[in-house]
Coordinates of C-alpha atoms and ligand atoms in Angstrom, one line a residue:
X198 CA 30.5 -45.3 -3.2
X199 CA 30.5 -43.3 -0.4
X200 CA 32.9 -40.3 -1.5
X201 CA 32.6 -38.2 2.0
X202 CA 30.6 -39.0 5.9
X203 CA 30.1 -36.2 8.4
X204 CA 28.3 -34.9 11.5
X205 CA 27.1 -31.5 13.2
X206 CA 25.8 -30.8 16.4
X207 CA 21.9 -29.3 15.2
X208 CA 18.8 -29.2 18.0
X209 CA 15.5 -31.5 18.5
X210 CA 12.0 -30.6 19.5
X211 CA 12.9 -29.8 23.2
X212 CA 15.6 -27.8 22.0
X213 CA 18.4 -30.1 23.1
X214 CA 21.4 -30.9 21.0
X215 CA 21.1 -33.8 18.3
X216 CA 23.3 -35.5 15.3
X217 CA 22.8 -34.6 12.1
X218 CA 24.9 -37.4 9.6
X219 CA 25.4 -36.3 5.4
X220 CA 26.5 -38.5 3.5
X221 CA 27.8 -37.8 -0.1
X222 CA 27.9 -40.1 -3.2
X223 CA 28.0 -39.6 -7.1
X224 CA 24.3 -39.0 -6.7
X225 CA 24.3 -35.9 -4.2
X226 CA 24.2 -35.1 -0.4
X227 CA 22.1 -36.9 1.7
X228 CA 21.1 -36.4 5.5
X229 CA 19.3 -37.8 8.8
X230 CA 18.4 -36.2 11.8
X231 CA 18.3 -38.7 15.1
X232 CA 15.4 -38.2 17.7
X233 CA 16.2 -38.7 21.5
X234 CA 13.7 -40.6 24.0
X235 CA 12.6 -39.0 27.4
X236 CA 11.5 -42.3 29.0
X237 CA 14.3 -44.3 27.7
X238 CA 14.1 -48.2 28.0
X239 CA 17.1 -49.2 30.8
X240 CA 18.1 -52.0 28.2
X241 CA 18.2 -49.4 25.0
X242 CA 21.6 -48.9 23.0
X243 CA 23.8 -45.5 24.4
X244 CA 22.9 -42.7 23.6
X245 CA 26.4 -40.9 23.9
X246 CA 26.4 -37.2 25.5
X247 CA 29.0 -35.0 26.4
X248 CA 28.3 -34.5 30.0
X249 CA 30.1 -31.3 30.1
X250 CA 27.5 -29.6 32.1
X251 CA 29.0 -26.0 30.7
X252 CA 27.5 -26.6 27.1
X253 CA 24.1 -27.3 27.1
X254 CA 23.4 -28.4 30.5
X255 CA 25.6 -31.7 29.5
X256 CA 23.6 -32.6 26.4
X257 CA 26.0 -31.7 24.0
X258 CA 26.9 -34.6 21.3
X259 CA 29.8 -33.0 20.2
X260 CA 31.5 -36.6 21.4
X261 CA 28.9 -38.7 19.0
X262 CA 30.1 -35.6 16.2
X263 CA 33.4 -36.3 16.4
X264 CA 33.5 -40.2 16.2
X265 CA 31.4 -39.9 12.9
X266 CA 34.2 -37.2 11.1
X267 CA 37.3 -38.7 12.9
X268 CA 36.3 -42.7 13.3
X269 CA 33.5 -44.0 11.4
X270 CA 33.4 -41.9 8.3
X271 CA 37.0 -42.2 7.7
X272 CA 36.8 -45.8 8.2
X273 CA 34.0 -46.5 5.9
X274 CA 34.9 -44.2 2.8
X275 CA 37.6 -46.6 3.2
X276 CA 36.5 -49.4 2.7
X277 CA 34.3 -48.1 -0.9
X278 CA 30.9 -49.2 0.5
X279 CA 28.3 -49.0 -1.8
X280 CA 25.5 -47.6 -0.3
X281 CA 23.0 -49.1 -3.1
X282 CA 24.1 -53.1 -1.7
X283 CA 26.0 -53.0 1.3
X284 CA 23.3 -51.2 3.8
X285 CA 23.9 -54.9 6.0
X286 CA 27.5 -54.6 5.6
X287 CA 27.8 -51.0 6.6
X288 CA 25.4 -51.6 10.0
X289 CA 27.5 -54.6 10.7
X290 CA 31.4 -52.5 9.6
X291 CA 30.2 -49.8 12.5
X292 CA 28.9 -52.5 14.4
X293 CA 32.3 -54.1 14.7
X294 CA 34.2 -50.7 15.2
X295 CA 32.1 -50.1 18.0
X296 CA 33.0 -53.6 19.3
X297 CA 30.2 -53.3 22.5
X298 CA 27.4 -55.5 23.1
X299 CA 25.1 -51.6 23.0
X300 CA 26.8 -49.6 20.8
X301 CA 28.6 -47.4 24.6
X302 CA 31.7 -46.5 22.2
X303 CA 31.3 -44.5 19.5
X304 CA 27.3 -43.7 20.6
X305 CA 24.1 -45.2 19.1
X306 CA 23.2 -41.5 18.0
X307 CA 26.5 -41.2 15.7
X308 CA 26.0 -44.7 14.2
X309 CA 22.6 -44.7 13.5
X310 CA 22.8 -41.2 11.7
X311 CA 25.2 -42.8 9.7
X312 CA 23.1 -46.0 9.3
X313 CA 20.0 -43.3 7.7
X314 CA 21.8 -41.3 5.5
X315 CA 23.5 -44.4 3.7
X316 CA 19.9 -45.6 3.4
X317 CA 18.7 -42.6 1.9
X318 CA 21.5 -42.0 -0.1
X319 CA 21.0 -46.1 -1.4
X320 CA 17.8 -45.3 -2.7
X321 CA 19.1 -42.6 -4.4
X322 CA 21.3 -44.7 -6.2
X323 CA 19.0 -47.3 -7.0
X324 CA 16.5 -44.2 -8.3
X325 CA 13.5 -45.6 -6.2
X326 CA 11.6 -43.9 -3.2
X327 CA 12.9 -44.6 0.4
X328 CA 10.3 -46.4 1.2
X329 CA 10.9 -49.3 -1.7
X330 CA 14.4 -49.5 -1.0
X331 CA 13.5 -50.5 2.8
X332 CA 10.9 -52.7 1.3
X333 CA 13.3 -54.3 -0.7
X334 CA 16.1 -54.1 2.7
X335 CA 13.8 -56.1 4.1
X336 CA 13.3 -59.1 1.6
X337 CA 9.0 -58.2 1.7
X338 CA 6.5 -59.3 -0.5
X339 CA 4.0 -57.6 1.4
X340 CA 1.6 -55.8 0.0
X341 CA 2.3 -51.7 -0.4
X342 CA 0.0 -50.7 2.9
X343 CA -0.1 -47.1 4.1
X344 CA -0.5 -47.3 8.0
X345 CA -3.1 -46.4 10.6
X346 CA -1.8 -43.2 12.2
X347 CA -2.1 -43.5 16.0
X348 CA -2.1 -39.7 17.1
X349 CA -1.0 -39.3 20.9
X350 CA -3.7 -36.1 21.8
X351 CA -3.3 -36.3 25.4
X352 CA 0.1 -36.1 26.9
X353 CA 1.0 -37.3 30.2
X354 CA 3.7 -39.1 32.4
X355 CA 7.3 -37.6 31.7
X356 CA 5.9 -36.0 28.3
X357 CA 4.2 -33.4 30.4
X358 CA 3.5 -30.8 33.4
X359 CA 0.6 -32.5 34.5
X360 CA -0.2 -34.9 36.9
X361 CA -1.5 -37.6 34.9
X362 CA 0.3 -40.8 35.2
X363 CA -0.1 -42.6 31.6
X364 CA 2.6 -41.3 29.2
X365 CA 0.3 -41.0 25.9
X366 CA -3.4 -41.4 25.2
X367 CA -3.9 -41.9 21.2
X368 CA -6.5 -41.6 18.7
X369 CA -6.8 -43.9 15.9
X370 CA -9.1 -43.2 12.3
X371 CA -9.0 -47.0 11.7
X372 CA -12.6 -46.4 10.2
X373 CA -11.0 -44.2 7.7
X374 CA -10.6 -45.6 4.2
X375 CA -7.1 -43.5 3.3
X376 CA -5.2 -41.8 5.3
X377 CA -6.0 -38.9 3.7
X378 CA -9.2 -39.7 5.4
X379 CA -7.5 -40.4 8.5
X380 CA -5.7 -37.3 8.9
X381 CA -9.1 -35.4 8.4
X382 CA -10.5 -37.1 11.3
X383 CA -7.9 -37.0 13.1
X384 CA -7.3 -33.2 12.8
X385 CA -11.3 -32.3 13.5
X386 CA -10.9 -34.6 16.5
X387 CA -7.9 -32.5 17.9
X388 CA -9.5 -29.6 17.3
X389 CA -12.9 -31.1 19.1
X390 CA -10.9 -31.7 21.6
X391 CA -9.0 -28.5 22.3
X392 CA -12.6 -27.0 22.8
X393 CA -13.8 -29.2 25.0
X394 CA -10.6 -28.6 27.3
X395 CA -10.5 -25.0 27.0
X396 CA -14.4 -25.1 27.7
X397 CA -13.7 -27.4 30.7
X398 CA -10.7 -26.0 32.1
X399 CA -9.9 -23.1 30.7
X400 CA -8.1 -21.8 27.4
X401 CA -4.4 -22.1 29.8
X402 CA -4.7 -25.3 29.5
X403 CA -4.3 -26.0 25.6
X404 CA -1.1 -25.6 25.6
X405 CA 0.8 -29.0 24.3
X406 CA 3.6 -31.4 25.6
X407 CA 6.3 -32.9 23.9
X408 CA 4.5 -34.8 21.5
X409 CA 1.9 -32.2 20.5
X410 CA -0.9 -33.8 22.8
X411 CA -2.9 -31.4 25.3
X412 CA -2.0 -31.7 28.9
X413 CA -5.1 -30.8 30.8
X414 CA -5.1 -30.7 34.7
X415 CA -6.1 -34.1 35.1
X416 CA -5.1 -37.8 36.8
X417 CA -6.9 -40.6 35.8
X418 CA -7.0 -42.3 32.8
X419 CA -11.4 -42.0 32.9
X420 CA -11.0 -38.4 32.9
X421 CA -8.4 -38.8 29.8
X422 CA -10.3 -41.3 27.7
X423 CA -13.7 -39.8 28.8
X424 CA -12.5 -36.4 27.2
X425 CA -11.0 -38.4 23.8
X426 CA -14.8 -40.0 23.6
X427 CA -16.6 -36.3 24.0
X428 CA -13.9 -35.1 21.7
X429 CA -14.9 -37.8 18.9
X430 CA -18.4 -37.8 19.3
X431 CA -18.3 -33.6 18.6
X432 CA -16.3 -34.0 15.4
X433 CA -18.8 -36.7 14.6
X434 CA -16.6 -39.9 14.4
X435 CA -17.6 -42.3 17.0
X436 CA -17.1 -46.0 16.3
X437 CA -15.1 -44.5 13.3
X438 CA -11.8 -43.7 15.5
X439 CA -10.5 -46.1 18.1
X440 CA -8.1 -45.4 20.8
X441 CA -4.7 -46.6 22.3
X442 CA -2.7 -46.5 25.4
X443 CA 0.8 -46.1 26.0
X444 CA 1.4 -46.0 29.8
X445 CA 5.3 -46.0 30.0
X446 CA 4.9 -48.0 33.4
X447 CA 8.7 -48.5 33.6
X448 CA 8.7 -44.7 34.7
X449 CA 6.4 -45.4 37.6
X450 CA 7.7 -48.6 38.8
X451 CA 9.0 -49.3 42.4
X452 CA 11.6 -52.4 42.0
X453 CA 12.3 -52.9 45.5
X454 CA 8.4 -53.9 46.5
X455 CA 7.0 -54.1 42.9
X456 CA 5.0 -51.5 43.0
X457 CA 3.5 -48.8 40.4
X458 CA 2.8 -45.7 41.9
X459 CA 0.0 -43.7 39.5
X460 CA 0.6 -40.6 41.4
X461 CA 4.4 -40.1 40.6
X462 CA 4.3 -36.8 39.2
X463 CA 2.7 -35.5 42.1
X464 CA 5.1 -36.4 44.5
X465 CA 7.1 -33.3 43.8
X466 CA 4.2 -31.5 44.7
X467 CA 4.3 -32.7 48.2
X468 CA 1.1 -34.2 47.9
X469 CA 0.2 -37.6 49.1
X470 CA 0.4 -40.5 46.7
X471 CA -0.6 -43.3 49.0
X472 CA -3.8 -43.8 47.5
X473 CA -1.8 -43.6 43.8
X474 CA 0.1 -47.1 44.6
X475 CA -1.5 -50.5 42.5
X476 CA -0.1 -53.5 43.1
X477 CA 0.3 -55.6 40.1
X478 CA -2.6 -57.6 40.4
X479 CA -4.9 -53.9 40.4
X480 CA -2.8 -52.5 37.5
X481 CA -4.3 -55.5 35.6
X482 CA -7.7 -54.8 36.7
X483 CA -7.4 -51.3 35.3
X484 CA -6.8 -52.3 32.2
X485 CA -9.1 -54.5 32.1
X486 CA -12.0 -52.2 33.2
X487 CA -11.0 -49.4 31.1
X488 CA -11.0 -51.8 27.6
X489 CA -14.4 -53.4 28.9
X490 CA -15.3 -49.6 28.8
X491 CA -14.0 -47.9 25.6
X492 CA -12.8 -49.1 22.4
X493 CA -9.0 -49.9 23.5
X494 CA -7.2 -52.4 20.4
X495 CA -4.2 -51.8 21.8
X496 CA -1.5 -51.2 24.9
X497 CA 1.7 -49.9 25.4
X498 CA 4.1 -51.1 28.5
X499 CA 1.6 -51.9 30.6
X500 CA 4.0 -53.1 32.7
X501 CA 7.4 -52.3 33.4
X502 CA 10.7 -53.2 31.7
X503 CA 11.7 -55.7 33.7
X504 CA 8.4 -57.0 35.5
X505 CA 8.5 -59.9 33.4
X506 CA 5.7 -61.7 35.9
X507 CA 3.2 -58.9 35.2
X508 CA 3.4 -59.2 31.5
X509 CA 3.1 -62.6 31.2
X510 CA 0.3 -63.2 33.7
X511 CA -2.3 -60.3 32.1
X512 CA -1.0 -62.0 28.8
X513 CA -1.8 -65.1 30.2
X514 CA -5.4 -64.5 31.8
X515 CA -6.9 -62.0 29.6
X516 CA -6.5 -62.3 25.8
X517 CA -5.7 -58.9 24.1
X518 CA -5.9 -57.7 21.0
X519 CA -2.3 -55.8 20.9
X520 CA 0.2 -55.7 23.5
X521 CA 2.7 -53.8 22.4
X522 CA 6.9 -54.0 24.1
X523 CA 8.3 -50.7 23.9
X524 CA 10.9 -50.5 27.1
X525 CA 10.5 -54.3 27.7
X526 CA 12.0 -55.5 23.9
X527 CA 13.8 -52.5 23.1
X528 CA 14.1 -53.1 19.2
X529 CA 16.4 -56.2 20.0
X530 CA 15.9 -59.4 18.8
X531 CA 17.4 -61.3 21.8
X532 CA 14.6 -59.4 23.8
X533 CA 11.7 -60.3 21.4
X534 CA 13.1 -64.0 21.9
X535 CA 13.1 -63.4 25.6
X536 CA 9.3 -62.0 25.4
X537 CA 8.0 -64.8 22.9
X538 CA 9.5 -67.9 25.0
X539 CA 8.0 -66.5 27.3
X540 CA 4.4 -65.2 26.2
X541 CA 4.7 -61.9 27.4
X542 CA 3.2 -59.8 25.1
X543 CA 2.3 -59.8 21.1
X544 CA 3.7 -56.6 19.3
X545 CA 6.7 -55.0 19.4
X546 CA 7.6 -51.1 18.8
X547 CA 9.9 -49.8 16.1
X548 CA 12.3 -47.3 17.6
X549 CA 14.9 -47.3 15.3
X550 CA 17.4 -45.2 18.1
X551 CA 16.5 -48.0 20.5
X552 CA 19.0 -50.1 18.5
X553 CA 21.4 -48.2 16.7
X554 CA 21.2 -49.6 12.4
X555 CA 18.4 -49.7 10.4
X556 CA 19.1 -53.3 9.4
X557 CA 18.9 -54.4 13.1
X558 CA 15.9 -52.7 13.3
X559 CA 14.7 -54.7 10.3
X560 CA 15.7 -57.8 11.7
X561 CA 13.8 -57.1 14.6
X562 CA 10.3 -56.3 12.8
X563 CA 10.8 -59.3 10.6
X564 CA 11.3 -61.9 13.6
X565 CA 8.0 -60.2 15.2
X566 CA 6.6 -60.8 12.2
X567 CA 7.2 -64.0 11.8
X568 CA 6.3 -64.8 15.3
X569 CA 2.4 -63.3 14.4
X570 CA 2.8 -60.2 16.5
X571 CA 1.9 -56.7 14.6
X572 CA 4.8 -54.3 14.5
X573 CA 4.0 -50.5 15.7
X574 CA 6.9 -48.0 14.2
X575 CA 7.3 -45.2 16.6
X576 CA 8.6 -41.6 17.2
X577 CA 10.8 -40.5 19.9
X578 CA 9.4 -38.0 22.3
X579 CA 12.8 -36.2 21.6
X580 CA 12.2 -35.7 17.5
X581 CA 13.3 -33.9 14.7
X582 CA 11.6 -32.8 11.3
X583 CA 13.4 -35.7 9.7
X584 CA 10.6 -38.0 8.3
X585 CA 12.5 -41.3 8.1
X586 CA 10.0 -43.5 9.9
X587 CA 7.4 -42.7 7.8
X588 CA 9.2 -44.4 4.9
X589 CA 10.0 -47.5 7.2
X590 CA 6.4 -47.9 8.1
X591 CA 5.1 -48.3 4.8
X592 CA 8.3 -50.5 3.3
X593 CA 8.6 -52.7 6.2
X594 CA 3.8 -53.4 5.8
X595 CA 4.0 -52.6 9.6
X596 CA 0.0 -51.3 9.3
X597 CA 0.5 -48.9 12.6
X598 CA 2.9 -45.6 13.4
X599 CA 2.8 -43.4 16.4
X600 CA 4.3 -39.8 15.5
X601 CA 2.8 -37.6 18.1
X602 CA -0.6 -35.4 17.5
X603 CA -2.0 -33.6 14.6
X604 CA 0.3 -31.0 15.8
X605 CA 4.0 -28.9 16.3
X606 CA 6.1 -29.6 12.9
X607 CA 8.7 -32.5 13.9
X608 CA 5.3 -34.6 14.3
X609 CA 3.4 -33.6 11.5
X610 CA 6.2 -33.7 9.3
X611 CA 6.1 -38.2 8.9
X612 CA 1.9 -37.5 8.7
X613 CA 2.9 -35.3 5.9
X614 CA 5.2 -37.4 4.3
X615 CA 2.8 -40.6 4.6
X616 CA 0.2 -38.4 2.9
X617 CA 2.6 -37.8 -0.3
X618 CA 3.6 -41.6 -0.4
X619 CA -0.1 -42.6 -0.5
X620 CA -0.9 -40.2 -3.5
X621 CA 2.0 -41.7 -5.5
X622 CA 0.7 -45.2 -4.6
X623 CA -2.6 -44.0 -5.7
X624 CA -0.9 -42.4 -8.9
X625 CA 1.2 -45.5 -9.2
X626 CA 0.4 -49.0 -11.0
X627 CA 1.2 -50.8 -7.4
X628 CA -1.9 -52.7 -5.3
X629 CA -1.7 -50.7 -2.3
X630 CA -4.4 -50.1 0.5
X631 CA -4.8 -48.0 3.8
X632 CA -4.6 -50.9 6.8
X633 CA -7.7 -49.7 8.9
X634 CA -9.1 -52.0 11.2
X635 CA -6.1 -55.1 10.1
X636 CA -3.7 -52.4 11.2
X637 CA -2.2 -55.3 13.4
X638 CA -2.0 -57.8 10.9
X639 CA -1.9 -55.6 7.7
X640 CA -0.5 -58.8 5.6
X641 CA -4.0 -60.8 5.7
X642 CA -5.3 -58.6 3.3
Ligands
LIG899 P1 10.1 -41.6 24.5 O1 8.5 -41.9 24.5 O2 10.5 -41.3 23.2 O3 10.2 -40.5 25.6 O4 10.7 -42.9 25.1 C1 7.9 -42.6 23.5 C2 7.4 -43.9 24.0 O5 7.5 -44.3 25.2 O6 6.7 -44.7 23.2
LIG900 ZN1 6.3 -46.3 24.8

């Protein structure tokens, strides 16, 4: 039973103001922290701030706060949920007292920091991990798999100072036989990396972006993903780590004549751009060239939000591996069956903030599931030290999670907490394996 809900105002990575939800049962206090997105999807759930622009430039959630202590958490110790069963009913209770279609009301921050803490204060009561208890939320008899982490090293597009236009180049160990292993690789590539750059363009430009990733002086996705291939090669790992893109296109997208204008951040500048713009039709040669080039499984928005045409032509013409829908399907199963009718793309990203419950998040990595696509549990650029997602990743089998670089402690903290649930597995009776290369299809194993 939940004896007592309530929120504070606390602070996330860019030092902007965040919920924190604590939830108390028979079986002690439990809490969630909610992350925040910087190149938030059009079509996500609200994200309700205070817009007073006195506190906190207008960032405050002091609004979110005070529909968890005076609306929802009243309303739900209430009704005597039991956070051990009724994680579906609770979603769907706050669900209905929200009454809108995306969750404007009481805010998608207040009611999914709600939505966490019950979970963590169900598996509590049921005296089993978080991770089993999502596993079980979830109905899976998939095997116990401890994903591939895919580290974001570079950081560009609204993630950083620079004037690159792709939002996040990663680096995957998917030749790495734990992630134990993983990690290692990861780490000594990082640190290859920093080298190279300070080396290359001096020791000023190590400093990191949101997501821990370097942010070196340059523009085009060559020079990023020529760097990532140096840095690999030094720490000795070629052909053992792959990489992945996540362009965030929706962030350089002209609507009114279609447009994607690669030099977007420069524009501020003053500097020209002309040369910057791609149609379409060029975008889709890019890609192409650069995963005939370096050893690319898998891509994030390619394509804007709402350029529907794009997507489902390169899905069309050029078969590939994993096209993952971050702003295009938002965590939202009427999107995913908007993207599958249509054969635009074949993955979907886990944001759990992008919808608002962890059961509806759930329900959305189960349908893409069950439609064949691999399911890619993500970080918000916006985080917090709260390690949630880590737990998701490995009860929902998703065989992938992005959670920033090797680096800065709101992003380490899920590599961390992925490292203690694979040494229980290993301690543990359980079948379990690290996904590697079936990262996309984790299952088939
Ligand atoms: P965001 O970035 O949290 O700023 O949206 C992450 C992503 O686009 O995948
Ligand atoms: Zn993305």
């Amino acid at each position: 039973m939940l004896l007592d809900v309530k929120a504070s105002q606390r602070l996330d990575s860019r030092g902007n103001p965040t919920i924190q939800v604590e939830v108390r049962t028979a079986h002690g206090t439990f809490r969630a922290l909610v992350p925040s997105g910087a190149s938030t999807g059009a079509h996500e759930a609200v994200e309700l701030r205070d817009h007073d622009k006195r506190k906190y430039g207008g960032k405050g959630v002091l609004t979110a706060v005070n529909n968890v202590n005076e609306i929802i958490g009243p309303a739900l110790v209430k009704e005597g949920y039991s956070s051990r069963r009724d994680l579906k009913q609770i979603d769907g209770f706050m669900r209905e007292l929200d009454g809108t279609p995306n969750k404007a009301k009481l805010g998608a921050n207040a009611i999914l920091g709600v939505s966490m803490a019950c979970a963590r204060a169900g598996a509590a009561a049921a005296n089993i991990p978080l991770y089993e208890f999502l596993r079980r939320e979830g109905g899976e008899e998939a095997p116990y798999m401890v994903p591939v982490p895919f580290f974001n090293v570079l950081n560009g597009g609204r993630h950083s100072g620079n004037g690159m236009a792709f939002q996040e180049l990663m680096i995957a160990p998917t030749g790495a036989k734990t992630i134990e292993e993983g990690i290692q690789m990861a780490s000594e590539t990082y640190c290859a990396l920093k080298q190279i750059i300070s080396d290359k363009f001096g020791a000023i430009y190590t400093g990191v972006g949101d997501e821990g990733g370097f942010a070196p002086p340059i523009t085009q996705p060559e020079e990023a993903l020529d760097l990532l291939t140096e840095a690999v090669a030094k720490a000795g790992y070629t052909d053992k780590i792959k990489f992945g893109i996540d362009a965030a296109s929706s962030e350089f997208f002209n609507p009114e004549n279609g447009t994607y204008d690669l030099g977007f951040k420069r524009i501020k500048e003053g500097e020209s751009h002309s040369d910057d713009v791609r149609t379409p039709a060029e975008m889709m040669e890019l890609y192409k060239s650069l995963i005939e080039k370096y050893p690319i499984p898998l891509l994030e928005d390619p394509f804007a939000e709402d350029d529907w045409e794009s997507w489902v032509k390169f899905c069309k013409d050029f078969y590939f591996e994993e096209l993952v829908g971050d702003d295009l399907l938002v965590t939202n199963v009427e999107r995913v069956r908007m993207a599958e009718s249509r054969v635009a793309c074949n993955a979907m990203l886990l944001k759990i903030n992008q919808i608002g419950t962890v059961t509806e998040a759930i329900d959305a990595a189960k349908l893409a599931k069950s439609l064949g696509w691999g399911v890619f549990v993500s970080h918000r650029s916006g985080e917090t030290t709260d390690d949630f997602i880590a737990d998701l990743s490995v009860g929902l089998c998703t065989g992938h999670i992005k959670s920033g670089a090797p680096c800065r402690g709101e992003r380490v903290a899920k590599y961390n907490r992925l490292l203690d649930i694979e040494a229980e597995l290993k301690e543990s009776w359980k079948p379990w394996s690290y996904a590697g290369e079936k990262f996309r299809k984790p299952e088939a194993f």
